[in-house]
XYZ file of C-alpha atoms in Angstrom:
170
model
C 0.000 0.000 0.000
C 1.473 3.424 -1.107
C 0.771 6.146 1.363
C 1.921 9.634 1.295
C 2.694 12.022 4.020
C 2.139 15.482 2.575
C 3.628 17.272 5.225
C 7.219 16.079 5.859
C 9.177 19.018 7.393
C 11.540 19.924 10.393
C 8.467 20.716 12.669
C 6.921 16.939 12.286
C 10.281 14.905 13.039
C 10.364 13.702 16.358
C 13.527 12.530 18.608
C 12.452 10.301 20.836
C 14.062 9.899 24.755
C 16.358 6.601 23.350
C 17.247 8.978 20.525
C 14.912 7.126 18.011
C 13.582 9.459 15.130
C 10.264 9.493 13.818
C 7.826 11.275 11.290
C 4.470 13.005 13.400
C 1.657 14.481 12.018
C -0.145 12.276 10.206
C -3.096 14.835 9.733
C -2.938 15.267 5.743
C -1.794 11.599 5.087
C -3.523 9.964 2.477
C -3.735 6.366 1.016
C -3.001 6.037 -2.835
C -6.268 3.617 -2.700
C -9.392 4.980 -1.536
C -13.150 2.403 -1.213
C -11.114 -0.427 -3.287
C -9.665 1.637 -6.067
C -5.909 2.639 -6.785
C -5.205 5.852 -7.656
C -2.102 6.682 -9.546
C -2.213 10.878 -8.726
C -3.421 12.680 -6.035
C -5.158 16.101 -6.912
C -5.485 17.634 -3.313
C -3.586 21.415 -2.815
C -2.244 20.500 0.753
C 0.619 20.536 3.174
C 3.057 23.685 4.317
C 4.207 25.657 1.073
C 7.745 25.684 1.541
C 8.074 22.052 1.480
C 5.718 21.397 -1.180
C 6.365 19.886 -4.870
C 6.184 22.347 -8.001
C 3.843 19.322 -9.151
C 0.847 19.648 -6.183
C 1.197 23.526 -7.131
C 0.765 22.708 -11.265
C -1.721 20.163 -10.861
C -2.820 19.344 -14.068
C -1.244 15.645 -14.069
C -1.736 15.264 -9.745
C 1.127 13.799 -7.781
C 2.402 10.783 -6.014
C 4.398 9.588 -3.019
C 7.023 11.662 -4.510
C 6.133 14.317 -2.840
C 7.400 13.569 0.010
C 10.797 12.754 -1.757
C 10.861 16.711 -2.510
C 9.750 17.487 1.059
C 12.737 15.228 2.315
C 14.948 17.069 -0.070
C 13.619 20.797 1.306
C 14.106 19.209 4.642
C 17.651 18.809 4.221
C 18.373 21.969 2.717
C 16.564 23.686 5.659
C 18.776 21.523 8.295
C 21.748 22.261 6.403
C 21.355 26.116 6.139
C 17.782 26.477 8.929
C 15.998 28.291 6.190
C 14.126 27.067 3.094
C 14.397 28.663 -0.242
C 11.618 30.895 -1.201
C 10.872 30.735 2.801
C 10.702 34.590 3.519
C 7.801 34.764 1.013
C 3.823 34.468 0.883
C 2.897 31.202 -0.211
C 1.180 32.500 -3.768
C 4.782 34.168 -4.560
C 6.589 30.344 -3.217
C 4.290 28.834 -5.344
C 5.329 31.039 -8.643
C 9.216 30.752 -7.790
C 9.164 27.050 -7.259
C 7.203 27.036 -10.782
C 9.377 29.328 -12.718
C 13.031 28.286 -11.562
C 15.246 25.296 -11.470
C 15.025 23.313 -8.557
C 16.690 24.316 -5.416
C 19.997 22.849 -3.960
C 22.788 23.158 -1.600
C 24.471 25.993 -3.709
C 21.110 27.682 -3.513
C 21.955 30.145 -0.846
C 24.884 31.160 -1.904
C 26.530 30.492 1.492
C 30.437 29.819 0.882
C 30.601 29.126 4.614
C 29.540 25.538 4.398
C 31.042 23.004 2.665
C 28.802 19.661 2.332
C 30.072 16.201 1.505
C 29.493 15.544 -2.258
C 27.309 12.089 -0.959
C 24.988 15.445 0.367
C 24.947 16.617 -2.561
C 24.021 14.351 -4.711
C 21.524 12.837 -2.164
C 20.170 16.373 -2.244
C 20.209 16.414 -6.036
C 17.883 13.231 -6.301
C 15.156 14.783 -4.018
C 15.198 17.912 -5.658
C 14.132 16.923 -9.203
C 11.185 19.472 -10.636
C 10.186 16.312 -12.907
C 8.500 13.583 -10.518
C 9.449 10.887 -13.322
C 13.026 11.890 -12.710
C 13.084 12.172 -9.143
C 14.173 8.851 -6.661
C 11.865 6.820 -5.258
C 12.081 6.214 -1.289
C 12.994 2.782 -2.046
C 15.771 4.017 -4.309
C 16.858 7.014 -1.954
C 17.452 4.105 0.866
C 20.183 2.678 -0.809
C 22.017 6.613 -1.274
C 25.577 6.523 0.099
C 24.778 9.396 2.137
C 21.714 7.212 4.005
C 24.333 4.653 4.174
C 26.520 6.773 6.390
C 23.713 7.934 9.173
C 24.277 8.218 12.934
C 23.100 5.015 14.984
C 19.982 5.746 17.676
C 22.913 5.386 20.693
C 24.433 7.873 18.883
C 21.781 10.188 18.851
C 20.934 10.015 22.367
C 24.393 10.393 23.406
C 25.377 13.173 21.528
C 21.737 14.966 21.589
C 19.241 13.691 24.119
C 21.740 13.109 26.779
C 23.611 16.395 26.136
C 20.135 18.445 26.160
C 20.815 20.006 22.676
C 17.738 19.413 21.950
C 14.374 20.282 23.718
C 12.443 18.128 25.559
C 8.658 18.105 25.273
C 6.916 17.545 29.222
């Protein structure tokens, strides 16, 4: 069963107290079969602007799960830089930028202070692909060097949940 998020962003990934990460908000989710049919697009105009696909904004064709492949993508590039591109505008004017450009990446910003692995890159660079044909599957972005090279759990508690760098929710 193919299900897409439609609202993976900073805000609805969770560390948990063992340092285990997970997705939240599962409020816009939907199921890409609906009363016993499959559905190959999705037409619905939802989730947080910044982080959506240029194809839920042209909607002539609808979208799939790889939505969420973009939002990953926009994800990283606001955890790499903590601001997305196009994020300082209203979303009608996001909308029309995301539509008119290239696709964004890490050179986006134009911030020579960071330098970024070129596994980042190019994991970045497989996300961010305008044409949803183009652009890597899940299953395919699971096998990406730079997924290959992620933090354990221990790590992430020892390093963030133990060392209060992050916030704790009571």
């Amino acid at each position: 069963m193919k299900v897409i998020h439609r609202d993976i962003k900073p805000d609805n990934i969770l560390v948990g107290d063992s340092g285990q990460i997970v997705l939240g908000d599962f409020g816009v989710t939907c199921e890409m079969i609906e009363c016993g049919d499959r559905y190959r697009y999705r037409k619905t105009l939802t989730g947080s602007p910044c982080f959506m696909a240029p194809e839920i904004f042209e909607n002539e064709y609808g979208y799939n799960e790889k939505v969420d492949v973009w939002a990953l993508g926009i994800t990283a590039l606001f955890l790499a830089y903590g601001k997305t591109p196009y994020g300082h505008f209203p979303p009608i004017k996001i909308m029309l930028e995301l539509m008119k450009n290239d696709a964004p990446d890490l050179n986006s910003f134009n911030d020579k202070t960071h330098e970024w692995s070129d596994s980042f890159h190019n994991f970045v660079s497989k996300c961010l692909r305008k044409d949803q044909i183009k652009r890597y599957s899940s299953k395919k972005l699971l096998a990406h060097k730079f997924l290959k090279q992620a933090k354990t759990q221990q790590y992430i508690y020892d390093n963030l949940v133990t060392s209060k760098k992050i916030d704790h929710i009571s």
